[in-house]
Short mmCIF file of C-alpha atoms in Angstrom, two decimals:
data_model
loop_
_atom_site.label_atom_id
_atom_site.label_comp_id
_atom_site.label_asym_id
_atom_site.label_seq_id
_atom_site.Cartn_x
_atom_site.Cartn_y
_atom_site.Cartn_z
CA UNK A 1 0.00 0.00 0.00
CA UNK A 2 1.06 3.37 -0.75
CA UNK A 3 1.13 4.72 2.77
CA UNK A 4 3.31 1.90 3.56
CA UNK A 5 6.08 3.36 1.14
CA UNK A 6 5.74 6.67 2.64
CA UNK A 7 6.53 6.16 5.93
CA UNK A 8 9.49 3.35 4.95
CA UNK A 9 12.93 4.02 6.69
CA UNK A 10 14.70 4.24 3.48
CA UNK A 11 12.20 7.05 1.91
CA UNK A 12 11.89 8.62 5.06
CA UNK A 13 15.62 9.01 5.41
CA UNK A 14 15.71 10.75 2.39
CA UNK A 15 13.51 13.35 3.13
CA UNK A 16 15.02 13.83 6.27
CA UNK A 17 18.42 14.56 4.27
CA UNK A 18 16.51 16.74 1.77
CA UNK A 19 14.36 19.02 4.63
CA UNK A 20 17.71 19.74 6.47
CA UNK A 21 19.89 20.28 3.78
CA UNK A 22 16.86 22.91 2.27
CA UNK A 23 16.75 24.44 5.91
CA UNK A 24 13.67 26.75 6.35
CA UNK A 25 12.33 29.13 7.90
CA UNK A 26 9.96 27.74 11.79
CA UNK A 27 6.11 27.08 11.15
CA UNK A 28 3.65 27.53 13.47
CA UNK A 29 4.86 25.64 16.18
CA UNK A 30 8.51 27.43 15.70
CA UNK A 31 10.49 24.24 15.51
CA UNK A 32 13.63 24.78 13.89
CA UNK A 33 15.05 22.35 11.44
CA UNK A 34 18.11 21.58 14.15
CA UNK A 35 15.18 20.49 16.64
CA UNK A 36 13.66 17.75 14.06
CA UNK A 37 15.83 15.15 14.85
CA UNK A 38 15.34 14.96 18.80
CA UNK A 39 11.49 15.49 18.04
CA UNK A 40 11.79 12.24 15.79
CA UNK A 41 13.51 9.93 18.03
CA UNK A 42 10.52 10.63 20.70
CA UNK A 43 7.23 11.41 18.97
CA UNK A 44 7.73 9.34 14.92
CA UNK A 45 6.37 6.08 16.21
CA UNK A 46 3.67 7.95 17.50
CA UNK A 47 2.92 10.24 14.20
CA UNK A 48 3.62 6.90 12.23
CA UNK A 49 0.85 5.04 13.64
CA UNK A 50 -1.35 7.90 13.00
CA UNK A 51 -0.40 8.34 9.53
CA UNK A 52 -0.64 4.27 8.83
CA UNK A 53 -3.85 4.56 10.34
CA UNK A 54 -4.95 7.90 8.16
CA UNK A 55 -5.78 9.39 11.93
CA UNK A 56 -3.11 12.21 11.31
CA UNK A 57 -3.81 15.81 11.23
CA UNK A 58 -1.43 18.60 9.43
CA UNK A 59 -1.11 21.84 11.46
CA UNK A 60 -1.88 25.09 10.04
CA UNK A 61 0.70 26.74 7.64
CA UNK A 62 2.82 29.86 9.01
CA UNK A 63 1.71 32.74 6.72
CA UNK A 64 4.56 34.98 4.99
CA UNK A 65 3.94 37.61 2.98
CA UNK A 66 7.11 38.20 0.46
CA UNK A 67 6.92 41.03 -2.26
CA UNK A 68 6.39 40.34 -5.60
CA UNK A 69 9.49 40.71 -8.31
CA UNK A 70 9.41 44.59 -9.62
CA UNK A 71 7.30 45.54 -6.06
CA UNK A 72 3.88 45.13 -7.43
CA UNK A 73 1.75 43.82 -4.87
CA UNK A 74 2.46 40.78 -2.00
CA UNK A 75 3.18 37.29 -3.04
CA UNK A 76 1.84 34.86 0.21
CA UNK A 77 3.60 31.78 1.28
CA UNK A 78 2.83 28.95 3.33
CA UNK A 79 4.84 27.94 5.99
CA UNK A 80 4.50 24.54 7.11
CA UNK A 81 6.06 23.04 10.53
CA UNK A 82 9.39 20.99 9.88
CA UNK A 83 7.49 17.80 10.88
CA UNK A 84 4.77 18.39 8.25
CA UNK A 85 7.41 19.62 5.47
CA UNK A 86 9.08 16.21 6.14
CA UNK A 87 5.73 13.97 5.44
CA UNK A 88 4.89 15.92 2.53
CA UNK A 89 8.43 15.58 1.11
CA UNK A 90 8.53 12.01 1.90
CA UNK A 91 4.87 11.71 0.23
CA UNK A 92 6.31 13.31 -2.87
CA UNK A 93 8.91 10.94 -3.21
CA UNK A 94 6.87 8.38 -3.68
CA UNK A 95 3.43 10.47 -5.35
CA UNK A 96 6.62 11.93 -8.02
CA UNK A 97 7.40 8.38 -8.46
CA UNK A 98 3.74 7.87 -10.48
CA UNK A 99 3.02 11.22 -11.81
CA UNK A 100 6.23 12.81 -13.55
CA UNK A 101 6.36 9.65 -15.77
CA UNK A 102 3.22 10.46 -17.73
CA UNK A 103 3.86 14.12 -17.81
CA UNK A 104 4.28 16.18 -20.97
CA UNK A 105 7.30 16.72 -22.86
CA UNK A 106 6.35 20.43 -22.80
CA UNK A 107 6.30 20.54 -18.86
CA UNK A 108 9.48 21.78 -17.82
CA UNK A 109 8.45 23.31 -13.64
CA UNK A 110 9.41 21.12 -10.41
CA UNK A 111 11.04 17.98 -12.16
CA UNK A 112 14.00 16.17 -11.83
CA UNK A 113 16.36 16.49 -15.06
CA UNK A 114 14.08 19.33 -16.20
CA UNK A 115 15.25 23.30 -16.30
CA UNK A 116 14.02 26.25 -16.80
CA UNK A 117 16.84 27.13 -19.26
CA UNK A 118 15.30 23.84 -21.51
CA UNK A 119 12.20 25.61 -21.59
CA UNK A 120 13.70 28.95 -22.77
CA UNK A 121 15.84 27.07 -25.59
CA UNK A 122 12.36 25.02 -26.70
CA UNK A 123 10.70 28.51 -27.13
CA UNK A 124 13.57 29.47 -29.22
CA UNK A 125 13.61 27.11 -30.93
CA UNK A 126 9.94 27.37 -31.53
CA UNK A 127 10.19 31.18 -32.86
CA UNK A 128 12.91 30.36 -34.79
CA UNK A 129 10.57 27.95 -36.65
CA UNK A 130 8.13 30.14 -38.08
CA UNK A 131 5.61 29.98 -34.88
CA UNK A 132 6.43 33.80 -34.34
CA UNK A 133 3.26 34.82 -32.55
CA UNK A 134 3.51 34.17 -28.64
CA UNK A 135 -0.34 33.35 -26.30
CA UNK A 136 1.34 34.23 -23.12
CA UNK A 137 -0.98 32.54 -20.99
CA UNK A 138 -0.95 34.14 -16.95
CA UNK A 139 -3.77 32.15 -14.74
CA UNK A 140 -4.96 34.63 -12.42
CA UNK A 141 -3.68 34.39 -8.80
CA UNK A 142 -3.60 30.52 -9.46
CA UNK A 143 -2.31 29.02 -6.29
CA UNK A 144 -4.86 30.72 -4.16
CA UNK A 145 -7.31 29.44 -6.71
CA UNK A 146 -6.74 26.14 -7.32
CA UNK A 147 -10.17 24.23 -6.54
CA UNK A 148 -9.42 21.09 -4.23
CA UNK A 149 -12.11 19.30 -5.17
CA UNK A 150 -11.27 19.43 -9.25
CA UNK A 151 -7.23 18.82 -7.94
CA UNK A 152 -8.37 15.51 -6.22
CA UNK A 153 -10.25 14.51 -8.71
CA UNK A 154 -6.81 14.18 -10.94
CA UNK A 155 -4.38 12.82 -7.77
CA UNK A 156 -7.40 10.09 -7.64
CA UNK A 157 -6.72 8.50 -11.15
CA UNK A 158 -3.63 7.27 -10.01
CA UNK A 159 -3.69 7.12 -6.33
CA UNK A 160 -6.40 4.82 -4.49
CA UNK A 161 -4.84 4.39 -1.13
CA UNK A 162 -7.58 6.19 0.57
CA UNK A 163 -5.07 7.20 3.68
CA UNK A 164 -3.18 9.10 1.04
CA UNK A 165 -6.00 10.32 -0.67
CA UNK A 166 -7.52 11.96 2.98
CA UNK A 167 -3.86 12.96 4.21
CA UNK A 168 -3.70 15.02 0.92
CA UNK A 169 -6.79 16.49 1.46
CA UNK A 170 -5.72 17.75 4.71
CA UNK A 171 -2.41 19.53 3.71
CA UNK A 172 -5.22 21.83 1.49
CA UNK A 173 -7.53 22.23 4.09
CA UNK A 174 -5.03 22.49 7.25
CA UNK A 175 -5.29 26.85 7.43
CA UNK A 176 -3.43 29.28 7.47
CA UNK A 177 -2.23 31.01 10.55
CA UNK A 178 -2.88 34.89 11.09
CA UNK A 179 -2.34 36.82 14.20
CA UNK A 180 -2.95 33.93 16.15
CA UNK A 181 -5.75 32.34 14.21
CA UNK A 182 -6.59 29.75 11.81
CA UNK A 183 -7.84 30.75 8.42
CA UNK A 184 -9.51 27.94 6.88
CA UNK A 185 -8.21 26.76 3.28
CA UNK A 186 -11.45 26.34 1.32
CA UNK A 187 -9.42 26.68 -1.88
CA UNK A 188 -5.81 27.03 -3.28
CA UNK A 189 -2.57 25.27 -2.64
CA UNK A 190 0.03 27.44 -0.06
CA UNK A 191 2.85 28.13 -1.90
CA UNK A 192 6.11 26.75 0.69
CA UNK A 193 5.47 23.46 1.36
CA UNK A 194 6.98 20.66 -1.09
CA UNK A 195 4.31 19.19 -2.14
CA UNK A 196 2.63 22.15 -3.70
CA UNK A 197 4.80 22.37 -6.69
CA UNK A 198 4.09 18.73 -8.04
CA UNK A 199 0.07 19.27 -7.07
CA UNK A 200 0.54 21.80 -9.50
CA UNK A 201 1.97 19.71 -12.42
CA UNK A 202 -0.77 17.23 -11.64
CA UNK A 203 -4.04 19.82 -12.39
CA UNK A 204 -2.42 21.43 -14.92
CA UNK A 205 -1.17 18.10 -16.81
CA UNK A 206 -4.78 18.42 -18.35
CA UNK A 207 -4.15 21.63 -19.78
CA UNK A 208 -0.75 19.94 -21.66
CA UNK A 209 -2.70 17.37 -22.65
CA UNK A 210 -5.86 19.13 -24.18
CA UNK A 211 -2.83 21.55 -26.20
CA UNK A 212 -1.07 18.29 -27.10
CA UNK A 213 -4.34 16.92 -29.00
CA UNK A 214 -4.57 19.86 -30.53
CA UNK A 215 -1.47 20.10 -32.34
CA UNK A 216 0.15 23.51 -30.64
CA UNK A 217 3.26 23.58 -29.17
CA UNK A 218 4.33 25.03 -26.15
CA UNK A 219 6.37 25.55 -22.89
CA UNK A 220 4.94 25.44 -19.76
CA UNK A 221 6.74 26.21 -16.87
CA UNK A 222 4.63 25.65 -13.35
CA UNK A 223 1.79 28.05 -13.98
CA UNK A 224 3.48 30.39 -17.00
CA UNK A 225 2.84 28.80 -19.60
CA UNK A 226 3.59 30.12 -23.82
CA UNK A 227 1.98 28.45 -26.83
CA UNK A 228 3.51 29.20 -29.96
CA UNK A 229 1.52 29.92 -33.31
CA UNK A 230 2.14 31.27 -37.05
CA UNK A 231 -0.37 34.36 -36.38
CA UNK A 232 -2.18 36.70 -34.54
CA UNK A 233 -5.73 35.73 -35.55
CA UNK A 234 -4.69 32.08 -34.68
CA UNK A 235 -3.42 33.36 -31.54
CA UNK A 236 -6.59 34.60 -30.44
CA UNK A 237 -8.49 31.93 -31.59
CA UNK A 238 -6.24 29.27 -29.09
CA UNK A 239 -6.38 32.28 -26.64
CA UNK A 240 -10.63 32.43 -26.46
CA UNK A 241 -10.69 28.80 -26.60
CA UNK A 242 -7.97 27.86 -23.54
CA UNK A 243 -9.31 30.11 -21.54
CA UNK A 244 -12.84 28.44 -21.76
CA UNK A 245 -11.17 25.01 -21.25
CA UNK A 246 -9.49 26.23 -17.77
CA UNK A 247 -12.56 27.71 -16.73
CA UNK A 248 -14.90 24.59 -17.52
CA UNK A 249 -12.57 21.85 -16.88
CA UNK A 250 -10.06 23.31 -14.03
CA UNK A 251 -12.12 26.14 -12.69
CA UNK A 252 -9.50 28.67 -13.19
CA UNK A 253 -9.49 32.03 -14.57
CA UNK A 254 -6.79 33.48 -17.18
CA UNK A 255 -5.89 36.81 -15.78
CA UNK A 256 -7.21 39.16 -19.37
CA UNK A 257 -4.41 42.16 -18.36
CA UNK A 258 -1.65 39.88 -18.43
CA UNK A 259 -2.39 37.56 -20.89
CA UNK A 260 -1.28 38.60 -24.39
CA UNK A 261 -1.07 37.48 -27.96
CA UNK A 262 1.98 38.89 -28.95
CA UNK A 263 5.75 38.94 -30.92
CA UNK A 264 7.37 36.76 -28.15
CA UNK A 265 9.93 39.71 -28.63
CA UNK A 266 7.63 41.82 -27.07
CA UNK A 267 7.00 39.55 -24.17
CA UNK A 268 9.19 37.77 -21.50
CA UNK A 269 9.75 34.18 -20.64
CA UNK A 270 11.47 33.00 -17.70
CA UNK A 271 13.38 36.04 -16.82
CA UNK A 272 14.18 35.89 -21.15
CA UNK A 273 13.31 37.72 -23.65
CA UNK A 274 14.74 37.37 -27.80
CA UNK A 275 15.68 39.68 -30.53
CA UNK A 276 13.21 39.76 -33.61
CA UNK A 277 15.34 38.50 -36.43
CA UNK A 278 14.50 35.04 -38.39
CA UNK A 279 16.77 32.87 -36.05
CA UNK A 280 15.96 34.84 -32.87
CA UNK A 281 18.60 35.02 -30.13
CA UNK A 282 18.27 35.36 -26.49
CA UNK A 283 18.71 38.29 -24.54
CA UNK A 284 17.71 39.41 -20.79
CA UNK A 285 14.47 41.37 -20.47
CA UNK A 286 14.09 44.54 -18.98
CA UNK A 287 12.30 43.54 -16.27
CA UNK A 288 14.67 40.93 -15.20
CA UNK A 289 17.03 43.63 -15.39
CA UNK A 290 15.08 45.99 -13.38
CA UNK A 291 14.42 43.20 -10.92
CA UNK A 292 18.49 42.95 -10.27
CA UNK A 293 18.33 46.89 -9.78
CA UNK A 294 16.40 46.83 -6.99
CA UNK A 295 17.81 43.89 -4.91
CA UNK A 296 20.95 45.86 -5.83
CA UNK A 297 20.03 49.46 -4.41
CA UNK A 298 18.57 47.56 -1.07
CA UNK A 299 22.30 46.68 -0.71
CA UNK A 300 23.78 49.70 -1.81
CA UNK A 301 21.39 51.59 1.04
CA UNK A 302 23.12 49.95 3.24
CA UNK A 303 26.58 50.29 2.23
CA UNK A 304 26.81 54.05 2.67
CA UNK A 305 28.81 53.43 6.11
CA UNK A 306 30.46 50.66 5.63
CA UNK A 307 33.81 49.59 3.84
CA UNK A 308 33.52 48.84 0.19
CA UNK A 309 35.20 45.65 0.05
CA UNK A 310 31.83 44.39 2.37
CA UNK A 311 29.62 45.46 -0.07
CA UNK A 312 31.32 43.84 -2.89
CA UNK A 313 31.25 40.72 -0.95
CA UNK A 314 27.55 41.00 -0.32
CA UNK A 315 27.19 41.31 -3.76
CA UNK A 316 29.21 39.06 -4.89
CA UNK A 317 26.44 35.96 -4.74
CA UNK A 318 23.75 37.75 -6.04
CA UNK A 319 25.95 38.77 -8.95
CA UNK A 320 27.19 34.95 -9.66
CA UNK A 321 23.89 33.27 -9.18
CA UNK A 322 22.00 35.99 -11.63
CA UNK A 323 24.74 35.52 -14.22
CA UNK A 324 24.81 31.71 -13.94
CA UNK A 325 21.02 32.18 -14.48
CA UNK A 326 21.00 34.09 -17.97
CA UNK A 327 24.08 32.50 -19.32
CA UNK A 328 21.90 31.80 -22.42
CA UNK A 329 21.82 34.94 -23.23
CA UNK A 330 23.33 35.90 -26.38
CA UNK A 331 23.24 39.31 -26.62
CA UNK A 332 25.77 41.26 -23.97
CA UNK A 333 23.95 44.93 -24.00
CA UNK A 334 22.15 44.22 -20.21
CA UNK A 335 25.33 42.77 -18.77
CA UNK A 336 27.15 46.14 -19.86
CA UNK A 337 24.51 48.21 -18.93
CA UNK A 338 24.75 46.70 -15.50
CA UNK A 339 28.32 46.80 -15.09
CA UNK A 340 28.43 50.48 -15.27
CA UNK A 341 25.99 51.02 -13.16
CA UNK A 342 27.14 49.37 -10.37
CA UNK A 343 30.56 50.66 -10.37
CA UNK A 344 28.75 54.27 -10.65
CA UNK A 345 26.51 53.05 -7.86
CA UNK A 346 29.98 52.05 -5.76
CA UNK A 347 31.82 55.53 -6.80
CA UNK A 348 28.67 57.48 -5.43
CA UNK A 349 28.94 55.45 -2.28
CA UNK A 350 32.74 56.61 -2.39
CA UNK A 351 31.68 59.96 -3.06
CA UNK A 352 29.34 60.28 -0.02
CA UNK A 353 31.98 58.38 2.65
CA UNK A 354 34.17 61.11 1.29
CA UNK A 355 32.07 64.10 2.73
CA UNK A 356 34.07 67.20 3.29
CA UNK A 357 35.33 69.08 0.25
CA UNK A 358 38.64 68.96 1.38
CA UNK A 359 38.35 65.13 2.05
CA UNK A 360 37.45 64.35 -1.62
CA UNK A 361 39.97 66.71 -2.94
CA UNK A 362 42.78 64.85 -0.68
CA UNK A 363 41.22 61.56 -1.95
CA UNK A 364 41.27 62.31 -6.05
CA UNK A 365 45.04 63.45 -5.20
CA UNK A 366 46.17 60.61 -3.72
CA UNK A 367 44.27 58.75 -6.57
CA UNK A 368 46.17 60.45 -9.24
CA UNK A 369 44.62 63.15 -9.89
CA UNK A 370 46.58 66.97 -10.58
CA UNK A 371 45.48 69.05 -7.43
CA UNK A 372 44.14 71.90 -9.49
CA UNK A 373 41.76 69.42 -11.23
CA UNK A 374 41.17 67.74 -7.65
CA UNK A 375 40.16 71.11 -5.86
CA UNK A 376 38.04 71.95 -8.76
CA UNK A 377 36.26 68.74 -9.20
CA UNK A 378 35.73 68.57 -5.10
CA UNK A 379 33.90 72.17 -5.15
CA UNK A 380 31.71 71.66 -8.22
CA UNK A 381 28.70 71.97 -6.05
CA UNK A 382 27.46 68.44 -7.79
CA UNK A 383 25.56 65.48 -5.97
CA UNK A 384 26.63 62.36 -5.55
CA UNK A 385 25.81 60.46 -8.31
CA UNK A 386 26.50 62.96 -10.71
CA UNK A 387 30.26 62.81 -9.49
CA UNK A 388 29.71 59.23 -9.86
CA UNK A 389 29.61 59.02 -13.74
CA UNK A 390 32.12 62.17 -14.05
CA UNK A 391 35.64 62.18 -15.70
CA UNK A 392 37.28 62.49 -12.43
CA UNK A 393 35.60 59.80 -10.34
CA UNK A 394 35.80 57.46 -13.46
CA UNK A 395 39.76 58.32 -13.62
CA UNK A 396 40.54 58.44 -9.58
CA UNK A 397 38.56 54.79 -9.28
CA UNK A 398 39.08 53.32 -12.75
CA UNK A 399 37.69 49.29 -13.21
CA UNK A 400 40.64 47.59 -12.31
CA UNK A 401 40.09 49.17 -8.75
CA UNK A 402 36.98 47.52 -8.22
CA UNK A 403 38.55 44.35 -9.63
CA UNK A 404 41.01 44.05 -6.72
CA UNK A 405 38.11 44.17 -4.36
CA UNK A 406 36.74 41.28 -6.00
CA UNK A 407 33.39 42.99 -7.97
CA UNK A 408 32.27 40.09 -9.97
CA UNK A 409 32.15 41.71 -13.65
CA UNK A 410 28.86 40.65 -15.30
CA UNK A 411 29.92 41.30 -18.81
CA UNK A 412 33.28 38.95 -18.39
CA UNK A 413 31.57 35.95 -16.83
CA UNK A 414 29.28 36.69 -19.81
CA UNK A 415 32.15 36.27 -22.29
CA UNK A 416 33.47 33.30 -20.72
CA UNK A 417 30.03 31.80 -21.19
CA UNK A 418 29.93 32.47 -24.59
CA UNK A 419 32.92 31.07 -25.54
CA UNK A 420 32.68 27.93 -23.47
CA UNK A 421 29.67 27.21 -25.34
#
């Protein structure tokens, strides 16, 4: 029986490993991951029994509110407890097991040996194939939407262990914690917890599979999902007509100000957008760009009083894991871009420790600077960040300063991309 596997050593033991090494933030009953253990040794035969016996009962999720990339509006996560993150882990295990194998090709969210950077070369590949109209498809607020009821339906065709089944159930329904009190879950699937991601998959495996017998082609990644087509009228044709299928056979609504037929140049993908020529190549959009901006400045803010060399180190992971992301990208323009602005952003900061007049004209002396070009640029009256992008800042802390306090260069970990592909 299905239960059975869940709650076997072996799988267990792996979603031990897999909870710890993902650490977490406490749920409701603030047990830290460090705590699990000890809790295990005294209360799992307990919780087994109750689980082999479907008697268990999830606690509420811990209810974080995170803001959404860009800063429009609040994205809301579910926190579940440690204890409850490691059942639903281990049930995925096995639940993954059964589902990923008959999921489609075009599916590319939440699975092992599947990327997000597959999906962005498939679309490419797609444009670059004639299908040069884009239905950007954006299902309105669809985690707090999901209907449990339809969702069960689809984990039922595969799953009959009715323990499973109600346990399932339960992580939907289990609340959400506010202020002290329980919210009950009447629909929706809280983002946080590890199972949510491959519930997801499961409902919208039936929109894959009505595209698929259709003909279109497309990438779907968790909810964002792109079919490609050879024109606009055809694009709103499979635009009128999915969005009638989601509402009649999932329940779910396609959010009309987001969704778009459109020149997939035009649009994003992933954190990707593409130039418009016949064999289209890949480029960062401007929102992904604007996106790095902002995490940036929040760490610039708090740099003003603090040595320079610390800032570059707080940057420097942001900087590699961003980079690492759009590596596909084949045009450098954004990585440039980027580059000089953050070393502007670093000589305002420079600017502003400065202070005093005769402080900065001391400082673009011992930099190199002639002192009648030093006293002059110190008194030009100027702000900061217009000193920042001036001759004198750019010659007193040229690039190759800021490369022997380790700032990670976008545009040459760009290059070396490029040519080790």
């Amino acid at each position: 029986m299905m239960m059975e596997e869940v709650v076997e050593s072996k799988n267990l033991m792996k979603a031990y490993r897999r909870v710890v090494r993902n650490k977490g933030a406490a749920g409701v009953d603030e047990m830290t991951v460090e705590e699990l253990k000890p809790y295990l040794k005294a209360e799992w035969p307990k919780i087994k029994e109750q689980l082999l016996e479907g008697r268990y009962k999830p606690q509420p999720v811990r209810r974080v509110e995170i803001p959404k990339p860009g800063g429009k509006g609040i994205r809301m996560l579910g926190i579940p407890t440690v204890v409850d993150r490691l059942i639903q882990q281990a049930l995925l295990q096995v639940l993954d097991s059964i589902f990923d194998p008959g999921f489609s090709e075009s599916s590319y969210g939440f699975r092992a040996g599947r990327s997000a950077h597959q999906a962005v070369l498939k679309a490419q590949e797609y444009v670059g194939s004639s299908k040069r109209w884009m239905v950007d498809l954006d299902i309105e607020k669809f985690f707090d939407r999901v209907n449990h009821d339809v969702l069960m339906a689809r984990v039922a065709r595969k799953v009959k262990d009715k323990r499973v089944l109600r346990l399932i159930r339960r992580y939907l329904q289990a609340g959400i914690m506010v202020s002290g009190l329980v919210e009950p879950a009447r629909e929706g699937t809280p983002q946080g917890g590890p199972l949510s991601p491959l519930l997801s998959n499961i409902l919208l495996d039936e929109l894959d599979k009505e595209l698929e017998s259709r003909g279109h082609v497309f990438c779907r990644y968790a909810d964002d999902c792109n079919i490609y087509v050879a024109s606009r009228r055809a694009g709103e044709r499979v635009m009128e007509s999915v969005s009638q299928f989601l509402e009649k056979r999932l329940r779910l609504k396609l959010n009309k100000d987001k969704s778009s037929v459109d020149r997939p140049w035009k649009r994003k993908f992933l954190g990707y957008s593409m130039t418009p020529e016949k064999k289209p190549r890949l480029k960062v959009a401007p929102e992904s760009e604007a996106r790095l901006k902002v995490k940036l400045k929040a760490i610039f803010k708090r740099g003003r009083g603090r040595n320079l060399k610390r800032v570059i180190e707080e940057m420097k992971i942001l900087l590699i894991g961003w980079s690492n992301y759009f590596k596909l990208a084949e045009v450098k323009a954004a990585f440039e871009r980027l580059d000089e602005w953050i070393r502007r952003r670093l000589r305002c900061i420079r600017w502003r420790q400065w202070k005093r007049t005769y402080t900065r004209a001391k400082n673009l002396m011992k930099r190199g600077l002639p002192k009648d070009r030093a006293l002059k640029s110190a008194m030009n009256g100027r702000g900061p960040w217009w000193n920042a992008g001036a001759s004198h800042m750019n010659q007193a802390l040229p690039n190759h300063y800021f490369d022997r306090l380790g700032l990670v260069s976008l545009l040459n970990r760009h290059l070396r991309f490029v040519r080790s592909s």
